[in-house]
Coordinates of C-alpha atoms in Angstrom, one line a residue:
M1 CA 23.9 -22.1 17.0
I2 CA 23.4 -20.8 13.5
K3 CA 26.2 -18.6 12.1
R4 CA 26.0 -16.2 9.2
L5 CA 28.9 -16.6 6.8
N6 CA 30.4 -13.2 5.9
A7 CA 34.1 -13.4 6.7
S8 CA 36.7 -11.0 8.1
R9 CA 39.8 -10.4 6.0
R10 CA 42.0 -11.6 8.9
A11 CA 40.4 -15.0 8.7
L12 CA 43.5 -16.6 7.2
T13 CA 46.0 -15.4 9.7
G14 CA 45.8 -18.7 11.6
A15 CA 48.5 -21.3 11.2
L16 CA 48.3 -23.5 8.1
I17 CA 49.5 -27.1 8.5
V18 CA 51.3 -28.3 5.4
A19 CA 51.8 -32.0 4.8
L20 CA 55.2 -32.6 3.3
P21 CA 55.5 -35.5 0.9
V22 CA 57.7 -38.4 2.0
L23 CA 59.7 -39.8 -0.9
V24 CA 60.3 -43.5 -0.7
Q25 CA 62.9 -45.0 -3.0
A26 CA 61.6 -48.1 -4.7
Q27 CA 63.9 -51.1 -4.1
T28 CA 63.5 -52.4 -7.6
A29 CA 62.2 -50.7 -10.7
A30 CA 59.1 -52.1 -12.2
P31 CA 59.7 -53.1 -15.8
S32 CA 56.4 -51.6 -16.9
A33 CA 53.2 -50.0 -15.4
P34 CA 50.8 -52.5 -14.1
P35 CA 47.4 -52.8 -15.8
S36 CA 44.6 -50.7 -14.3
Q37 CA 42.6 -52.3 -11.6
P38 CA 38.8 -52.6 -12.2
A39 CA 38.1 -50.1 -9.4
T40 CA 40.5 -47.6 -10.9
R41 CA 38.9 -47.9 -14.3
E42 CA 35.5 -47.3 -12.7
A43 CA 36.7 -44.2 -10.9
Q44 CA 38.2 -42.8 -14.1
A45 CA 34.7 -43.2 -15.7
L46 CA 33.0 -41.0 -13.1
P47 CA 31.8 -37.7 -14.6
S48 CA 33.9 -34.6 -13.7
L49 CA 32.3 -31.4 -12.4
A50 CA 35.0 -29.4 -14.1
P51 CA 32.9 -28.5 -17.2
L52 CA 30.1 -27.3 -15.0
V53 CA 32.4 -25.2 -12.8
E54 CA 34.1 -23.6 -15.8
S55 CA 30.8 -22.7 -17.4
V56 CA 29.5 -20.8 -14.3
K57 CA 32.4 -19.6 -12.1
G58 CA 32.9 -16.4 -14.2
A59 CA 29.5 -15.1 -12.8
V60 CA 30.5 -15.7 -9.2
V61 CA 31.9 -12.6 -7.5
N62 CA 33.6 -11.5 -4.3
V63 CA 31.9 -8.8 -2.3
D64 CA 34.1 -6.6 -0.1
V65 CA 32.2 -4.3 2.2
Q66 CA 33.0 -1.5 4.5
S67 CA 30.2 -0.9 7.0
K68 CA 29.7 1.8 9.6
A69 CA 29.0 0.9 13.2
S70 CA 28.5 3.3 16.0
G71 CA 28.2 2.4 19.7
F72 CA 28.9 3.1 23.3
G73 CA 32.1 1.3 24.3
Q74 CA 31.9 -2.2 23.1
G75 CA 28.3 -2.1 21.7
E76 CA 25.4 0.2 21.0
N77 CA 23.1 1.0 23.9
P78 CA 20.2 3.1 22.6
F79 CA 18.8 3.4 26.1
M80 CA 21.8 5.5 27.1
D81 CA 20.7 8.3 24.7
R82 CA 18.0 9.3 27.2
F83 CA 20.6 9.9 29.9
F84 CA 23.8 11.1 28.2
G85 CA 22.5 13.0 25.2
G86 CA 23.2 10.5 22.4
E87 CA 26.0 11.8 20.2
E88 CA 27.1 14.6 22.6
G89 CA 27.3 13.2 26.1
G90 CA 30.6 12.5 27.8
R91 CA 30.1 8.9 28.8
G92 CA 27.5 8.3 26.2
Q93 CA 29.6 9.8 23.3
R94 CA 29.2 7.8 20.1
R95 CA 32.1 6.4 18.3
E96 CA 31.9 5.5 14.6
Q97 CA 33.8 2.4 13.6
I98 CA 34.4 1.1 10.1
R99 CA 34.2 -2.6 9.8
Q100 CA 35.5 -4.6 6.9
G101 CA 34.0 -7.8 5.8
S102 CA 33.7 -10.0 2.7
G103 CA 31.2 -12.3 1.2
S104 CA 30.1 -13.7 -2.2
G105 CA 27.5 -13.1 -4.8
F106 CA 26.6 -13.9 -8.4
I107 CA 25.7 -11.9 -11.5
I108 CA 22.1 -12.5 -12.8
D109 CA 21.8 -9.7 -15.3
A110 CA 24.3 -8.4 -17.9
K111 CA 23.5 -4.9 -16.8
G112 CA 25.4 -5.6 -13.6
L113 CA 22.8 -6.9 -11.1
V114 CA 24.2 -9.1 -8.4
L115 CA 22.4 -11.2 -5.8
T116 CA 23.9 -11.7 -2.4
N117 CA 22.9 -11.8 1.3
N118 CA 21.4 -8.9 3.2
H119 CA 23.8 -9.5 6.1
V120 CA 26.7 -9.2 3.7
V121 CA 25.9 -5.6 2.7
E122 CA 23.8 -4.4 5.7
G123 CA 25.0 -1.0 6.9
A124 CA 27.5 -0.7 4.0
V125 CA 29.1 2.6 3.3
A126 CA 31.2 1.2 0.4
I127 CA 30.9 -2.0 -1.6
R128 CA 33.6 -3.3 -4.0
V129 CA 32.8 -6.3 -6.2
R130 CA 35.7 -8.4 -7.6
L131 CA 35.1 -10.6 -10.7
D132 CA 36.7 -13.8 -11.5
D133 CA 38.5 -12.3 -14.5
G134 CA 40.3 -9.7 -12.3
R135 CA 38.1 -6.7 -12.9
S136 CA 36.5 -4.9 -10.0
F137 CA 33.7 -2.4 -9.6
D138 CA 32.1 -0.2 -7.0
A139 CA 28.5 -1.3 -6.3
E140 CA 25.4 0.2 -4.8
I141 CA 22.4 -1.4 -3.0
V142 CA 19.3 -1.8 -5.1
G143 CA 17.1 -3.5 -2.6
T144 CA 17.3 -5.6 0.5
D145 CA 15.0 -8.0 2.5
P146 CA 16.3 -8.7 5.9
L147 CA 13.5 -11.1 6.7
T148 CA 14.8 -13.6 4.1
D149 CA 18.4 -12.3 4.1
V150 CA 18.4 -11.5 0.4
A151 CA 20.0 -8.4 -1.2
L152 CA 20.2 -7.1 -4.8
I153 CA 23.2 -4.8 -5.7
R154 CA 24.2 -3.1 -8.9
L155 CA 27.7 -2.6 -10.4
K156 CA 28.6 1.0 -11.1
G157 CA 30.5 2.4 -14.0
K158 CA 30.8 0.9 -17.5
V159 CA 30.0 -2.8 -17.3
E160 CA 30.3 -5.0 -20.3
N161 CA 31.0 -8.6 -21.2
L162 CA 29.6 -9.9 -17.9
Q163 CA 29.0 -13.6 -17.5
T164 CA 25.6 -14.3 -15.9
V165 CA 23.8 -17.3 -14.4
K166 CA 20.1 -17.9 -14.0
L167 CA 17.9 -18.9 -11.1
G168 CA 16.6 -22.5 -11.4
D169 CA 13.7 -24.3 -9.9
S170 CA 14.5 -25.1 -6.3
D171 CA 11.2 -27.0 -5.9
A172 CA 12.5 -29.6 -8.5
L173 CA 15.4 -30.5 -6.2
R174 CA 15.2 -33.9 -4.5
V175 CA 17.0 -34.8 -1.3
G176 CA 20.1 -36.6 -2.4
D177 CA 20.6 -34.6 -5.7
W178 CA 24.1 -33.3 -6.3
V179 CA 24.8 -29.6 -5.7
V180 CA 27.9 -27.4 -6.1
A181 CA 28.8 -24.3 -4.0
I182 CA 31.2 -21.6 -5.3
G183 CA 32.2 -18.6 -3.2
N184 CA 34.9 -16.7 -1.3
P185 CA 35.4 -18.7 2.0
F186 CA 38.0 -17.1 4.2
G187 CA 39.0 -14.8 1.3
L188 CA 39.9 -17.8 -0.9
A189 CA 38.3 -16.6 -4.2
S190 CA 36.4 -19.0 -6.5
S191 CA 36.6 -21.9 -4.1
V192 CA 34.4 -24.9 -5.2
S193 CA 32.9 -27.6 -3.1
S194 CA 30.3 -30.2 -3.9
G195 CA 27.8 -32.3 -2.0
I196 CA 24.1 -33.2 -2.0
L197 CA 20.9 -31.7 -0.9
S198 CA 20.5 -32.9 2.7
A199 CA 17.0 -31.7 3.5
R200 CA 14.4 -29.2 2.5
A201 CA 12.2 -26.6 4.3
R202 CA 14.5 -26.2 7.3
D203 CA 13.3 -23.7 9.9
I204 CA 16.5 -22.4 11.6
H205 CA 14.6 -19.8 13.7
S206 CA 16.3 -16.9 12.0
G207 CA 13.0 -15.2 10.9
P208 CA 9.3 -15.7 10.2
Y209 CA 9.8 -17.0 6.7
D210 CA 12.5 -19.7 7.2
D211 CA 12.3 -22.3 4.4
F212 CA 16.0 -23.2 3.9
L213 CA 17.7 -25.8 1.8
Q214 CA 20.2 -27.9 3.8
T215 CA 23.3 -29.1 2.1
D216 CA 26.6 -30.9 3.0
A217 CA 28.6 -29.1 0.4
A218 CA 31.4 -27.3 2.2
I219 CA 30.2 -23.8 3.2
N220 CA 32.3 -21.5 5.4
P221 CA 32.5 -17.9 6.5
G222 CA 32.8 -15.8 3.3
N223 CA 30.5 -18.1 1.3
S224 CA 27.6 -15.9 2.3
G225 CA 25.7 -14.7 -0.7
G226 CA 27.3 -17.2 -3.0
P227 CA 25.4 -19.6 -5.3
L228 CA 24.4 -23.2 -4.8
F229 CA 24.2 -24.8 -8.3
N230 CA 22.4 -27.9 -9.6
L231 CA 24.1 -30.0 -12.2
K232 CA 22.5 -27.9 -15.0
G233 CA 24.5 -24.9 -13.9
E234 CA 21.4 -23.2 -12.5
V235 CA 21.4 -21.4 -9.1
V236 CA 19.0 -23.2 -6.8
G237 CA 20.0 -21.4 -3.6
I238 CA 21.9 -18.5 -2.0
N239 CA 24.3 -19.9 0.6
T240 CA 23.5 -18.1 3.9
A241 CA 24.2 -19.9 7.2
I242 CA 26.0 -22.7 8.9
V243 CA 25.5 -24.5 12.2
G244 CA 28.1 -23.4 14.7
G245 CA 30.4 -26.4 15.5
G246 CA 28.7 -28.5 12.8
T247 CA 30.4 -30.1 9.9
G248 CA 28.6 -30.5 6.6
I249 CA 25.5 -28.6 7.7
G250 CA 24.9 -25.5 5.6
F251 CA 21.8 -23.6 4.6
A252 CA 20.7 -21.8 1.5
V253 CA 17.7 -19.5 0.6
P254 CA 15.7 -21.4 -2.1
S255 CA 15.9 -19.9 -5.6
N256 CA 12.1 -19.9 -6.0
L257 CA 11.7 -17.6 -3.0
V258 CA 14.4 -15.3 -4.4
K259 CA 12.5 -15.2 -7.8
A260 CA 9.3 -14.2 -6.0
L261 CA 11.1 -11.3 -4.3
M262 CA 13.2 -10.1 -7.2
P263 CA 10.6 -7.8 -8.9
Q264 CA 9.9 -5.9 -5.7
L265 CA 13.6 -5.6 -4.8
E266 CA 14.5 -4.2 -8.2
K267 CA 11.5 -1.9 -8.5
D268 CA 10.8 -0.7 -4.9
G269 CA 14.0 -1.6 -3.0
A270 CA 12.1 -3.5 -0.4
V271 CA 9.4 -6.2 0.0
T272 CA 5.8 -5.5 1.0
R273 CA 4.0 -8.6 2.3
A274 CA 0.3 -9.5 2.6
W275 CA -1.1 -10.2 6.0
L276 CA -4.2 -11.9 7.6
G277 CA -3.8 -10.6 11.1
I278 CA -4.2 -13.9 13.0
G279 CA -2.3 -16.0 15.5
I280 CA -1.7 -19.6 14.4
Q281 CA -0.4 -22.9 15.5
D282 CA 0.2 -26.2 13.7
L283 CA -2.6 -28.8 13.5
T284 CA -1.4 -32.1 15.1
Q285 CA -3.1 -35.5 14.9
D286 CA -4.2 -35.2 18.6
L287 CA -5.7 -31.8 18.0
A288 CA -7.4 -33.0 14.8
K289 CA -8.9 -35.8 16.8
A290 CA -10.1 -33.5 19.5
L291 CA -11.6 -31.1 17.0
R292 CA -13.2 -34.0 15.2
L293 CA -11.6 -33.1 11.8
P294 CA -11.2 -35.4 8.8
V295 CA -7.7 -33.9 8.2
N296 CA -4.4 -34.0 10.1
E297 CA -2.6 -31.1 8.5
G298 CA -3.4 -27.4 8.6
A299 CA -3.0 -24.2 10.6
I300 CA -5.3 -23.6 13.7
V301 CA -6.4 -20.0 14.2
S302 CA -5.5 -19.3 17.8
Q303 CA -6.6 -15.7 17.7
V304 CA -8.0 -13.1 15.4
N305 CA -6.7 -9.5 15.8
E306 CA -9.3 -6.9 16.2
G307 CA -9.9 -5.0 12.9
S308 CA -7.6 -7.4 11.0
P309 CA -8.3 -8.5 7.4
A310 CA -9.1 -12.0 8.7
G311 CA -11.6 -10.6 11.2
K312 CA -13.3 -8.5 8.5
G313 CA -13.5 -11.7 6.4
G314 CA -15.4 -13.6 9.1
M315 CA -12.6 -15.7 10.4
K316 CA -12.9 -17.0 14.0
A317 CA -10.6 -18.5 16.6
D318 CA -10.4 -22.3 16.4
D319 CA -11.0 -22.2 12.6
V320 CA -8.5 -24.6 10.9
I321 CA -7.1 -23.3 7.6
V322 CA -6.4 -26.1 5.2
A323 CA -6.0 -24.1 1.9
I324 CA -5.7 -20.7 0.4
D325 CA -6.6 -19.9 -3.2
G326 CA -6.6 -23.6 -3.8
Q327 CA -3.1 -24.2 -2.5
K328 CA -2.9 -26.7 0.3
V329 CA -1.8 -25.5 3.8
G330 CA 0.1 -28.1 5.7
S331 CA 1.4 -26.1 8.7
G332 CA 1.4 -22.6 10.2
G333 CA 4.7 -21.8 8.7
Q334 CA 3.6 -22.7 5.3
L335 CA 0.5 -20.5 5.7
T336 CA 2.7 -17.6 6.8
R337 CA 5.0 -18.0 3.8
T338 CA 2.2 -18.4 1.3
V339 CA 0.3 -15.3 2.4
A340 CA 3.5 -13.2 2.5
L341 CA 4.1 -13.8 -1.2
K342 CA 0.7 -12.5 -2.1
K343 CA 0.0 -8.9 -3.0
P344 CA -1.7 -6.7 -0.3
G345 CA -5.2 -5.7 -1.2
T346 CA -6.0 -8.8 -3.2
T347 CA -8.9 -11.0 -2.2
S348 CA -8.1 -14.6 -1.4
T349 CA -10.3 -17.6 -0.8
V350 CA -9.4 -19.3 2.5
D351 CA -10.7 -22.8 3.1
V352 CA -11.4 -23.5 6.8
F353 CA -12.9 -26.2 8.9
R354 CA -15.3 -24.8 11.5
D355 CA -17.2 -27.1 13.9
G356 CA -16.1 -30.0 11.7
K357 CA -17.5 -28.6 8.5
R358 CA -15.5 -27.1 5.6
Q359 CA -16.3 -23.7 4.3
A360 CA -14.7 -21.0 2.1
L361 CA -14.1 -17.4 3.3
K362 CA -13.3 -14.4 1.2
V363 CA -10.6 -12.3 2.8
Q364 CA -9.1 -9.1 1.5
L365 CA -5.4 -9.3 2.5
G366 CA -3.8 -6.4 4.3
T367 CA -0.2 -5.2 4.5
R368 CA 2.0 -6.8 7.1
P369 CA 3.0 -4.4 9.9
D370 CA 6.7 -3.7 10.2
R371 CA 7.1 -5.3 13.6
E372 CA 10.8 -5.8 13.2
G373 CA 11.5 -2.2 12.3
V374 CA 12.9 -3.3 8.9
S375 CA 11.9 -0.1 7.1
S376 CA 13.7 2.1 9.6
R377 CA 16.8 -0.1 9.4
Q378 CA 16.8 -0.1 5.7
R379 CA 16.0 3.6 5.3
R380 CA 16.1 3.0 1.5
G381 CA 14.2 5.8 -0.1
G382 CA 13.4 7.3 3.3
E383 CA 15.4 10.5 2.8
E384 CA 14.0 10.8 -0.7
T385 CA 10.5 10.4 0.6
E386 CA 11.1 13.0 3.3
Q387 CA 12.7 15.5 0.9
S388 CA 10.3 15.1 -2.0
S389 CA 7.1 15.6 0.0
K390 CA 8.6 18.3 2.3
A391 CA 10.1 20.3 -0.5
R392 CA 7.0 20.3 -2.6
V393 CA 4.1 20.7 -0.2
G394 CA 5.7 21.1 3.2
V395 CA 4.8 17.8 4.8
S396 CA 7.0 15.2 6.4
L397 CA 5.8 11.6 6.4
S398 CA 6.6 8.2 7.9
N399 CA 5.0 4.8 7.9
V400 CA 2.4 3.9 10.5
D401 CA 4.0 2.1 13.4
P402 CA 1.8 -0.8 14.8
R403 CA 2.5 0.5 18.3
I404 CA 0.8 3.8 17.4
V405 CA -2.2 1.8 16.1
E406 CA -2.5 0.0 19.4
R407 CA -2.0 3.1 21.5
T408 CA -4.3 5.5 19.6
G409 CA -7.0 3.1 18.3
L410 CA -6.5 3.9 14.6
R411 CA -8.9 1.9 12.4
S412 CA -6.1 0.8 10.1
D413 CA -2.4 0.0 10.2
Q414 CA -2.0 1.3 6.6
G415 CA -1.4 4.8 5.5
A416 CA 1.1 7.7 5.7
L417 CA 1.6 9.3 9.1
V418 CA 2.1 13.1 9.0
T419 CA 5.0 13.9 11.3
D420 CA 5.6 17.6 10.5
V421 CA 4.0 20.4 8.6
L422 CA 5.9 23.6 7.5
P423 CA 4.3 26.9 8.4
G424 CA 2.8 28.7 5.4
S425 CA 3.1 25.5 3.2
P426 CA 0.4 24.0 1.0
A427 CA 0.1 21.2 3.6
E428 CA -0.7 23.8 6.4
R429 CA -3.2 25.5 4.1
A430 CA -4.9 22.1 3.6
D431 CA -5.2 21.9 7.4
L432 CA -2.9 18.9 7.7
Q433 CA -1.5 18.4 11.2
P434 CA 1.1 16.1 12.8
G435 CA -0.5 12.9 14.0
M436 CA -3.0 12.6 11.1
V437 CA -2.8 9.5 8.9
V438 CA -3.5 9.9 5.2
V439 CA -5.3 6.7 4.2
E440 CA -6.6 7.7 0.7
V441 CA -5.7 9.9 -2.2
D442 CA -8.4 10.7 -4.7
R443 CA -10.4 7.8 -3.2
K444 CA -7.7 5.3 -3.7
P445 CA -6.0 3.6 -0.6
V446 CA -2.5 4.7 0.4
R447 CA -0.5 1.9 2.0
N448 CA 2.6 3.8 3.3
A449 CA 4.6 7.0 3.3
E450 CA 6.6 6.1 0.1
E451 CA 3.4 5.6 -1.8
L452 CA 2.0 9.1 -0.8
A453 CA 5.4 10.7 -1.5
K454 CA 5.5 9.3 -5.0
I455 CA 1.9 10.5 -5.7
I456 CA 2.9 14.0 -4.5
R457 CA 6.1 13.9 -6.5
Q458 CA 4.3 13.0 -9.7
A459 CA 1.2 15.2 -9.3
P460 CA 0.9 17.9 -12.0
A461 CA 1.6 21.5 -11.0
G462 CA -1.6 23.2 -10.1
S463 CA -3.5 20.0 -9.4
T464 CA -5.5 19.3 -6.2
L465 CA -5.2 16.0 -4.3
L466 CA -8.3 14.9 -2.4
L467 CA -7.0 13.3 0.8
R468 CA -8.9 11.3 3.3
V469 CA -7.2 11.5 6.7
E470 CA -7.8 9.7 10.0
V471 CA -7.5 11.7 13.2
P472 CA -6.9 9.3 16.1
G473 CA -10.0 9.3 18.3
N474 CA -12.0 11.6 16.0
G475 CA -12.7 9.6 12.8
R476 CA -11.9 10.4 9.2
F477 CA -12.1 13.7 7.3
L478 CA -11.4 15.1 3.8
R479 CA -8.6 17.5 3.0
A480 CA -7.8 19.3 -0.3
L481 CA -4.1 19.6 -0.9
Q482 CA -3.1 22.0 -3.7
V483 CA 0.2 21.1 -5.4
P484 CA 2.2 24.1 -6.5

């Protein structure tokens, strides 16, 4: 069982066993200290990690979080809403609870940007960050990505003289290389442990993009979000999870993945991923032999979703993907991670084997549907989107749910769904109606509600936006939205 590592403040209330020294009186006093044994001299010659720790520990922080949880009895039961009225029913009355937890993090920018785990700050109503020098700051969430368990937060107030660390190259790590973990296990601030990189590319079945580093450096509850350093003092991973009952088995998010996500987290607060729209499985040696292929590694296309980017690009079931944009694909998981880091809307070259022959397909990548409901859980910018578009033109928007696409037969899973239109508003005068999906503005694609809200917010007063809307079951039409 894999366990996340944020720790409760009561974690140290258990008994501590203290070993008392036993003093033994020497029978005879030695006239002088004996000469050092060869083994002792060799041990003294081993390099110390102290200079490394002293150079980086000032950038490692403790993250104390108060988070809100509401539920029925012992846990939340959303199905009870239908029968007991949600927040007003007798048996189904909701109770709000404030939970306290702690984790770790590290400062990567002198302006006060801190990296940590998403599960450390998820649902936070208050975040307090304590520095190694004794200072503490309130903090706010800048961006989160639950699918990789990465979060970016920012210190509030006047921040100065902050020590920072930088992200290193996790791909340069070799199994057996030394690593150092610093964090806040069980509330014990600035605890240091060391070990080696035990394995790479671990899939611990926590999400679709698992690619964890495994280490035997001591990692415990409260280490979540803390840095894993190489011997250069660079962060090569964010400590994230441990195996329940395991000793010396911890996992960290690779720094190169974090670097790829950082620009979107800082700019947009969330991560938008590219998507092919296919089902895949790993190519094995037996399957390669049965398919008469000259390769043993790749991803077999088990199905192609109707109307998907892959389908539009000519991909077929039983194609075997071996490369994308010149990058080798060794497995289905590797393909998923590679595609996810690309920008939606870009055109990629996908090399496939079909009927034993290699060919290249041009595929315009789409935007991955939010199957896990991440956007609704994050709700970052959601209220701002709702308020900005509704206040200016009288329209409420949301992202397109894949279930709506399947149920209504929409041609695309991208766009902004109109959920409400105020009477007498510019949106009503433009004949916008709930259920329509805005797919283009001024002949440019719209990927989601946040994109359309931003366009509306930035449109000059008196301008007219040309919208292309899709009406489920009736096709696409143009609408002219005048911006007051």
